[in-house]
Short mmCIF file of C-alpha atoms in Angstrom, two decimals:
data_model
loop_
_atom_site.label_atom_id
_atom_site.label_comp_id
_atom_site.label_asym_id
_atom_site.label_seq_id
_atom_site.Cartn_x
_atom_site.Cartn_y
_atom_site.Cartn_z
CA MET A 1 -6.49 10.26 12.23
CA ALA A 2 -9.31 7.94 13.45
CA VAL A 3 -11.33 10.41 14.61
CA ALA A 4 -11.30 12.98 11.64
CA ALA A 5 -10.75 10.38 9.06
CA PRO A 6 -14.09 10.40 7.17
CA THR A 7 -13.94 14.18 6.67
CA ALA A 8 -10.36 14.87 6.61
CA ARG A 9 -9.71 13.00 3.45
CA ALA A 10 -8.04 14.62 0.47
CA ALA A 11 -8.78 18.26 -0.59
CA ALA A 12 -5.50 17.60 -2.68
CA LEU A 13 -5.92 18.50 -6.42
CA ALA A 14 -4.06 16.54 -8.64
CA PRO A 15 -1.84 19.10 -10.32
CA PRO A 16 -1.97 19.47 -14.07
CA LEU A 17 0.75 17.94 -16.27
CA THR A 18 2.77 21.13 -16.50
CA ALA A 19 4.98 20.01 -13.60
CA ARG A 20 8.16 21.75 -12.64
CA ARG A 21 10.70 20.28 -14.82
CA PHE A 22 9.16 19.88 -18.16
CA ARG A 23 7.82 22.47 -20.17
CA PHE A 24 5.67 20.13 -22.32
CA PRO A 25 4.05 16.89 -21.49
CA LEU A 26 5.85 13.74 -22.30
CA PRO A 27 4.45 11.36 -24.62
CA GLY A 28 2.64 8.63 -22.48
CA ALA A 29 3.37 10.31 -19.19
CA LEU A 30 1.36 8.75 -16.03
CA PRO A 31 -0.91 11.06 -14.24
CA PRO A 32 0.97 12.50 -11.34
CA PRO A 33 0.47 11.12 -7.73
CA ALA A 34 -1.81 13.17 -5.57
CA ARG A 35 0.86 15.55 -4.04
CA ALA A 36 0.51 18.31 -1.50
CA ALA A 37 -0.06 20.97 -4.02
CA MET A 38 -1.86 24.24 -3.40
CA ALA A 39 -5.32 23.81 -2.27
CA SER A 40 -7.64 26.54 -1.21
CA PHE A 41 -6.60 28.47 1.98
CA THR A 42 -9.66 27.39 3.77
CA LYS A 43 -8.99 23.67 3.03
CA ALA A 44 -5.10 23.92 4.13
CA ALA A 45 -5.55 22.08 7.48
CA GLN A 46 -7.44 19.41 5.97
CA GLN A 47 -4.83 18.93 3.47
CA TRP A 48 -2.05 18.97 5.93
CA ALA A 49 -4.08 16.55 8.05
CA THR A 50 -4.42 14.33 5.01
CA PHE A 51 -0.67 14.11 3.81
CA ALA A 52 0.83 14.27 7.49
CA ARG A 53 3.03 11.35 8.60
CA ALA A 54 1.46 9.78 11.45
CA TRP A 55 3.03 7.59 14.31
CA TYR A 56 1.55 4.20 15.27
CA LEU A 57 2.05 2.05 18.35
CA LEU A 58 1.67 -1.75 18.01
CA ASP A 59 2.05 -4.15 20.98
CA ALA A 60 3.61 -7.39 19.78
CA LYS A 61 3.12 -9.39 22.90
CA MET A 62 1.97 -12.89 22.33
CA GLN A 63 1.63 -12.07 18.66
CA PRO A 64 3.07 -14.09 15.77
CA PRO A 65 5.72 -12.01 13.92
CA GLY A 66 4.38 -12.73 10.62
CA LYS A 67 0.80 -11.01 11.33
CA ILE A 68 2.63 -8.07 13.13
CA ALA A 69 4.85 -7.77 10.16
CA ALA A 70 1.96 -7.77 7.49
CA VAL A 71 0.06 -4.97 9.36
CA THR A 72 3.32 -2.92 9.61
CA ALA A 73 4.49 -3.32 6.01
CA VAL A 74 1.03 -2.08 4.90
CA ARG A 75 1.22 1.04 7.28
CA LEU A 76 4.97 1.64 6.44
CA GLU A 77 4.09 1.69 2.71
CA GLY A 78 1.02 3.86 3.09
CA ARG A 79 -1.31 1.23 1.52
CA HIS A 80 -3.84 2.01 4.22
CA LYS A 81 -4.77 5.12 2.76
CA PRO A 82 -6.90 5.95 -0.16
CA ILE A 83 -4.46 8.56 -1.49
CA TYR A 84 -1.66 5.83 -1.90
CA HIS A 85 0.79 6.05 -4.67
CA ALA A 86 4.30 4.44 -5.05
CA LEU A 87 5.89 7.76 -5.54
CA SER A 88 4.21 10.01 -3.22
CA ASP A 89 6.12 8.97 0.06
CA CYS A 90 2.62 8.57 1.96
CA GLY A 91 3.88 5.97 4.50
CA ASP A 92 3.73 6.37 8.29
CA HIS A 93 5.94 5.54 11.45
CA VAL A 94 5.26 2.26 13.33
CA VAL A 95 6.63 1.79 16.76
CA ILE A 96 6.56 -1.93 17.95
CA ILE A 97 6.92 -2.62 21.33
CA ASN A 98 7.30 -5.93 23.38
CA THR A 99 9.24 -7.53 20.38
CA ARG A 100 11.05 -9.72 23.23
CA HIS A 101 7.54 -11.55 23.69
CA ILE A 102 6.50 -12.45 20.19
CA ALA A 103 4.81 -15.97 19.83
CA PHE A 104 5.72 -18.09 17.17
CA SER A 105 2.92 -20.98 16.54
CA GLY A 106 4.19 -24.74 16.11
CA ASN A 107 7.64 -25.72 16.32
CA LYS A 108 8.96 -22.75 14.72
CA TRP A 109 11.37 -21.67 17.64
CA GLU A 110 13.32 -24.64 17.29
CA GLN A 111 12.89 -25.44 13.39
CA LYS A 112 12.86 -22.05 11.76
CA VAL A 113 16.40 -21.30 10.44
CA TYR A 114 17.83 -17.71 9.77
CA SER A 115 20.79 -17.86 7.31
CA SER A 116 23.53 -15.38 6.43
CA HIS A 117 26.91 -15.39 4.96
CA THR A 118 29.94 -13.17 6.19
CA GLY A 119 31.54 -13.25 2.47
CA TYR A 120 34.50 -15.01 3.55
CA PRO A 121 34.98 -18.58 2.62
CA GLY A 122 33.33 -21.00 5.13
CA GLY A 123 31.36 -18.14 6.40
CA PHE A 124 27.78 -19.67 5.83
CA LYS A 125 26.00 -19.08 9.20
CA GLN A 126 22.67 -20.84 10.32
CA VAL A 127 21.11 -20.03 13.62
CA THR A 128 17.59 -21.16 14.95
CA ALA A 129 15.08 -18.64 15.41
CA THR A 130 15.66 -19.06 19.37
CA GLN A 131 19.29 -18.54 19.15
CA LEU A 132 18.65 -15.31 16.95
CA HIS A 133 16.08 -14.14 19.45
CA MET A 134 18.33 -14.45 22.35
CA LYS A 135 21.13 -12.55 20.63
CA ASP A 136 19.06 -9.83 19.60
CA PRO A 137 15.20 -9.70 20.62
CA THR A 138 14.13 -7.19 17.63
CA ALA A 139 15.86 -9.14 15.01
CA ILE A 140 13.18 -11.37 14.12
CA VAL A 141 10.57 -8.87 13.71
CA LYS A 142 12.86 -6.56 11.92
CA LEU A 143 13.74 -9.25 9.36
CA THR A 144 10.29 -10.32 8.58
CA ILE A 145 9.18 -6.71 8.14
CA TYR A 146 12.14 -6.24 5.71
CA ARG A 147 11.21 -9.30 3.64
CA MET A 148 7.65 -8.19 3.41
CA LEU A 149 8.22 -4.71 2.08
CA PRO A 150 8.63 -4.18 -1.77
CA LYS A 151 12.08 -4.97 -2.92
CA ASN A 152 13.17 -1.49 -4.35
CA LEU A 153 15.13 1.41 -3.27
CA GLN A 154 12.48 2.82 -0.78
CA ARG A 155 12.82 -0.29 1.42
CA ARG A 156 15.65 1.16 3.35
CA THR A 157 13.85 4.34 3.73
CA LEU A 158 10.72 2.55 5.27
CA MET A 159 12.97 0.75 7.62
CA GLN A 160 14.04 3.89 8.99
CA ARG A 161 10.53 4.71 9.90
CA LEU A 162 10.25 1.48 11.77
CA HIS A 163 10.94 1.63 15.47
CA LEU A 164 11.33 -1.62 17.37
CA PHE A 165 11.60 -1.91 21.32
CA PRO A 166 12.18 -5.28 23.04
CA ASP A 167 10.24 -4.10 25.96
CA ASP A 168 7.51 -1.55 27.06
CA VAL A 169 10.25 1.16 27.51
CA ILE A 170 9.90 3.94 24.70
CA PRO A 171 12.13 7.17 24.53
CA GLU A 172 10.24 10.40 25.60
CA ASP A 173 10.74 12.02 22.08
CA ILE A 174 9.03 8.97 20.44
CA GLN A 175 6.22 8.52 23.04
CA LYS A 176 5.24 12.30 22.35
CA ASN A 177 4.60 11.58 18.67
CA LEU A 178 2.55 8.67 19.09
CA VAL A 179 -1.00 8.98 17.46
CA GLU A 180 -3.07 5.83 17.68
CA GLU A 181 -2.50 2.35 18.87
CA LEU A 182 -3.14 -0.33 16.30
CA PRO A 183 -5.39 -3.30 17.27
CA GLN A 184 -3.54 -6.59 17.76
CA PRO A 185 -3.84 -9.02 14.89
CA ARG A 186 -4.31 -12.08 17.22
CA ALA A 187 -6.66 -12.38 19.79
CA VAL A 188 -4.52 -13.56 22.80
CA PRO A 189 -6.38 -16.42 24.72
CA LYS A 190 -6.59 -16.30 28.42
CA ARG A 191 -4.68 -18.76 30.44
CA LEU A 192 -6.16 -21.07 32.89
CA ASP A 193 -4.82 -19.21 35.84
CA GLU A 194 -6.01 -15.92 34.57
CA TYR A 195 -9.70 -16.92 34.95
CA THR A 196 -11.33 -16.05 38.33
CA PRO A 197 -12.83 -19.04 40.42
CA GLU A 198 -16.31 -17.41 39.75
CA GLU A 199 -15.95 -17.69 35.87
CA ILE A 200 -14.65 -21.52 36.18
CA ALA A 201 -17.68 -22.29 38.39
CA ALA A 202 -19.91 -20.59 36.11
CA PHE A 203 -18.63 -22.52 33.10
CA PRO A 204 -21.26 -25.08 32.22
CA MET A 205 -20.36 -28.76 32.75
CA VAL A 206 -19.66 -30.60 29.47
CA TRP A 207 -20.16 -33.97 30.96
CA THR A 208 -20.82 -35.36 34.49
CA PRO A 209 -17.97 -37.64 35.61
CA LEU A 210 -18.62 -40.97 37.49
CA PRO A 211 -18.45 -40.51 41.42
CA GLU A 212 -15.48 -42.74 41.68
CA LEU A 213 -13.58 -40.69 38.95
CA ASP A 214 -14.13 -37.32 40.54
CA LEU A 215 -10.91 -35.99 41.59
CA ASN A 216 -12.15 -33.42 43.86
CA SER A 217 -13.90 -35.79 46.16
CA HIS A 218 -11.84 -37.55 48.50
CA GLY A 219 -12.87 -41.21 48.46
CA MET B 1 10.11 27.37 -56.20
CA VAL B 2 11.76 30.63 -57.54
CA LEU B 3 15.07 28.62 -58.48
CA LEU B 4 14.00 27.61 -62.32
CA GLY B 5 16.35 25.35 -64.02
CA ALA B 6 18.70 22.71 -63.00
CA PRO B 7 22.03 24.68 -62.45
CA ARG B 8 20.43 27.02 -60.14
CA TRP B 9 18.79 23.92 -58.10
CA LEU B 10 22.08 22.29 -57.90
CA ARG B 11 23.66 25.58 -56.27
CA SER B 12 21.32 25.71 -53.48
CA ARG B 13 22.60 24.52 -49.76
CA LEU B 14 20.72 23.33 -46.90
CA THR B 15 19.53 26.09 -45.03
CA ASP B 16 17.21 24.76 -42.29
CA ARG B 17 19.68 22.28 -40.87
CA PHE B 18 19.25 23.71 -37.51
CA TRP B 19 15.61 23.49 -37.26
CA ARG B 20 15.74 19.74 -38.47
CA VAL B 21 18.19 19.06 -35.67
CA GLN B 22 16.13 20.97 -33.03
CA GLU B 23 13.03 18.80 -33.85
CA VAL B 24 14.70 15.83 -32.45
CA LEU B 25 16.82 17.49 -29.73
CA LYS B 26 13.76 19.26 -28.19
CA TYR B 27 12.51 15.75 -27.09
CA ALA B 28 15.99 14.86 -25.80
CA ARG B 29 16.56 17.92 -23.50
CA HIS B 30 15.72 16.07 -20.22
CA PHE B 31 17.87 12.89 -21.08
CA ARG B 32 21.05 12.10 -19.01
CA GLY B 33 24.49 12.51 -20.42
CA ARG B 34 25.73 13.63 -23.91
CA LYS B 35 22.35 12.23 -25.54
CA ASN B 36 20.82 15.70 -24.48
CA ARG B 37 23.10 17.63 -26.45
CA CYS B 38 24.57 15.65 -29.35
CA TYR B 39 22.32 14.91 -32.30
CA LYS B 40 23.76 11.46 -33.31
CA LEU B 41 23.54 9.99 -29.79
CA ALA B 42 20.08 11.81 -29.44
CA VAL B 43 18.31 10.33 -32.50
CA ARG B 44 18.96 7.00 -31.29
CA SER B 45 17.65 7.70 -27.57
CA VAL B 46 14.61 9.54 -28.97
CA ARG B 47 13.55 6.97 -31.23
CA ARG B 48 13.84 4.38 -28.26
CA ALA B 49 11.87 6.78 -25.92
CA PHE B 50 8.83 7.08 -28.56
CA VAL B 51 8.93 3.17 -28.82
CA LYS B 52 8.82 2.70 -25.32
CA SER B 53 5.96 5.34 -24.67
CA THR B 54 3.99 3.49 -27.42
CA LYS B 55 4.40 0.23 -25.78
CA ALA B 56 3.57 1.78 -22.65
CA ARG B 57 0.15 2.88 -23.33
CA LYS B 58 -0.95 -0.85 -22.70
CA GLU B 59 0.88 -1.10 -19.39
CA LYS B 60 -0.33 2.11 -18.33
CA LYS B 61 -4.13 0.83 -18.25
CA ARG B 62 -2.96 -2.16 -16.25
CA PHE B 63 -0.79 -0.05 -13.67
CA LEU B 64 -3.81 2.39 -13.20
CA ARG B 65 -6.36 -0.39 -12.55
CA ALA B 66 -3.90 -1.93 -10.14
CA LEU B 67 -3.63 1.40 -8.38
CA TRP B 68 -7.48 2.03 -8.27
CA ILE B 69 -7.62 -1.54 -6.58
CA THR B 70 -5.02 -0.76 -4.22
CA ARG B 71 -7.03 2.53 -3.24
CA ILE B 72 -10.37 1.05 -3.04
CA GLU B 73 -9.01 -1.80 -0.71
CA ALA B 74 -7.55 0.80 1.67
CA ALA B 75 -10.64 2.80 1.65
CA SER B 76 -12.94 -0.27 2.09
CA LEU B 77 -10.71 -1.74 4.96
CA GLU B 78 -11.20 1.64 6.76
CA HIS B 79 -14.88 0.62 6.74
CA GLY B 80 -14.33 -2.86 7.98
CA LEU B 81 -14.95 -4.51 4.39
CA LYS B 82 -12.29 -6.43 2.33
CA TYR B 83 -11.90 -5.60 -1.39
CA PRO B 84 -13.36 -8.74 -2.94
CA ALA B 85 -16.32 -8.69 -0.44
CA PHE B 86 -16.84 -4.95 -1.31
CA ILE B 87 -16.56 -5.21 -5.20
CA SER B 88 -18.76 -8.54 -5.46
CA ASN B 89 -21.36 -7.21 -3.21
CA LEU B 90 -21.56 -3.76 -5.17
CA LEU B 91 -22.05 -5.75 -8.51
CA LYS B 92 -24.77 -8.04 -7.19
CA SER B 93 -26.44 -4.70 -6.01
CA GLN B 94 -26.52 -3.73 -9.65
CA VAL B 95 -24.03 -0.71 -8.80
CA GLU B 96 -22.03 -0.78 -12.06
CA LEU B 97 -19.40 1.81 -11.07
CA ASN B 98 -15.84 1.19 -12.53
CA ARG B 99 -12.85 1.06 -10.13
CA LYS B 100 -11.54 4.32 -11.57
CA MET B 101 -14.93 6.27 -9.98
CA ILE B 102 -14.90 4.13 -7.06
CA ALA B 103 -11.19 5.21 -6.11
CA ASP B 104 -12.01 8.80 -6.96
CA LEU B 105 -15.21 8.78 -4.82
CA ALA B 106 -13.04 7.34 -2.00
CA ILE B 107 -10.64 10.22 -2.26
CA TYR B 108 -12.91 13.28 -2.91
CA GLU B 109 -16.25 11.92 -1.65
CA PRO B 110 -15.78 9.89 1.55
CA LYS B 111 -19.25 10.07 2.91
CA THR B 112 -20.47 8.52 -0.50
CA PHE B 113 -17.91 5.83 -0.32
CA LYS B 114 -19.07 5.01 3.30
CA SER B 115 -22.61 4.74 1.98
CA LEU B 116 -21.37 2.43 -0.77
CA ALA B 117 -19.64 0.39 1.87
CA ALA B 118 -22.70 0.04 3.95
CA LEU B 119 -24.66 -1.04 0.89
CA ALA B 120 -22.13 -3.71 0.04
CA GLN B 121 -22.14 -4.81 3.86
CA ARG B 122 -26.15 -5.03 3.83
CA ARG B 123 -26.05 -7.01 0.55
CA ARG B 124 -23.36 -9.40 2.07
CA GLN B 125 -25.59 -10.02 4.90
CA GLU B 126 -28.65 -10.70 2.90
CA GLY B 127 -26.79 -13.03 0.74
CA PHE B 128 -25.69 -14.93 4.13
CA LEU B 129 -29.23 -14.95 5.16
CA ALA B 130 -30.30 -16.29 1.93
CA ALA B 131 -27.81 -19.12 1.74
CA LEU B 132 -27.90 -19.90 5.62
CA GLY B 133 -31.31 -19.01 6.77
CA ASP B 134 -34.50 -21.06 6.85
CA GLY B 135 -36.39 -19.40 4.27
CA LYS B 136 -38.74 -17.81 6.66
CA GLU B 137 -37.18 -14.43 6.50
CA PRO B 138 -38.53 -12.15 3.70
CA GLU B 139 -36.28 -11.83 0.65
CA GLY B 140 -33.52 -9.19 0.93
CA ILE B 141 -34.20 -5.58 -0.32
CA PHE B 142 -30.97 -4.99 -1.87
CA SER B 143 -30.98 -8.54 -3.54
CA ARG B 144 -33.68 -7.60 -5.79
CA ILE B 145 -32.44 -7.55 -9.55
CA VAL B 146 -34.09 -4.58 -11.31
CA HIS B 147 -34.48 -5.22 -15.16
CA HIS B 148 -34.31 -2.13 -17.24
CA TYR B 149 -35.12 -3.78 -20.40
#
């Protein structure tokens, strides 16, 4: 999709209002969404490429689940396509890996609370993000995405197109479908031990310490 | 009328009831339940349908504009620009295309849209240079305003 994107855009013709069910146009009918109607034979491949459902991969390692969910929800709805329409079911599949290694900022692991109620009296349960993550490593990402999708009947269908995996392991049949890897929303900073000694030595001195305060000198 | 005189007039019966009923039922044929068949129920539903369609004409304009904006946002993000930056810089470059046309261009003329995005990006950079630069650079090309009057 990325390679052919500029040229593979819609050859879809918006069909006229004489649609299948009605024999006359309804008063005040909205223009129909661009659907996969009959384009010319020579443009058939371009049309299929435009309306096909793609599979994207997203690595959630060291990423905040909110940003992951924002990117994913846009892709699931199909809002990243210029041919978007709420009724035309143009969303894509998203596979998220390493959900066990998501990174909340601040103190959210201890302070964020996920609430639920079993329906029975006295069944109000509240768990912290840490407890929920220990119980089910995909639950936090799943709930975040679920709450970011539009609150309509399409939401459950879109959630079925979301595939979450706690680690790197993906089943064969899903791996064969993947088309493109999405860039991570947060740039992961390098830890001090990930820098090579040459890079540390090459880093400019910010201030010159007094000789008696220099920890490297044994004096 | 052929029937002259009151007695002949009073003896006539309603003959085109079928067509008067069909006039209403033809607008109700796709409804759910008995209101697509039974006149008494259909009359009420058809009247409500017409009222709703009249009121919806204003909302249609809002809905379509929001749809165009969503589509333009998607297309401009493909080219690395956000929607507010794209639209504002296009207006500053005196490109007065409305959202409907830009959305149609994004779908059917992708290369044209790409050049529009490039124009908006360049105008944006010129705006930054004018605001943050020292004033030593020459004035931007796309920042020049052309007066047609």
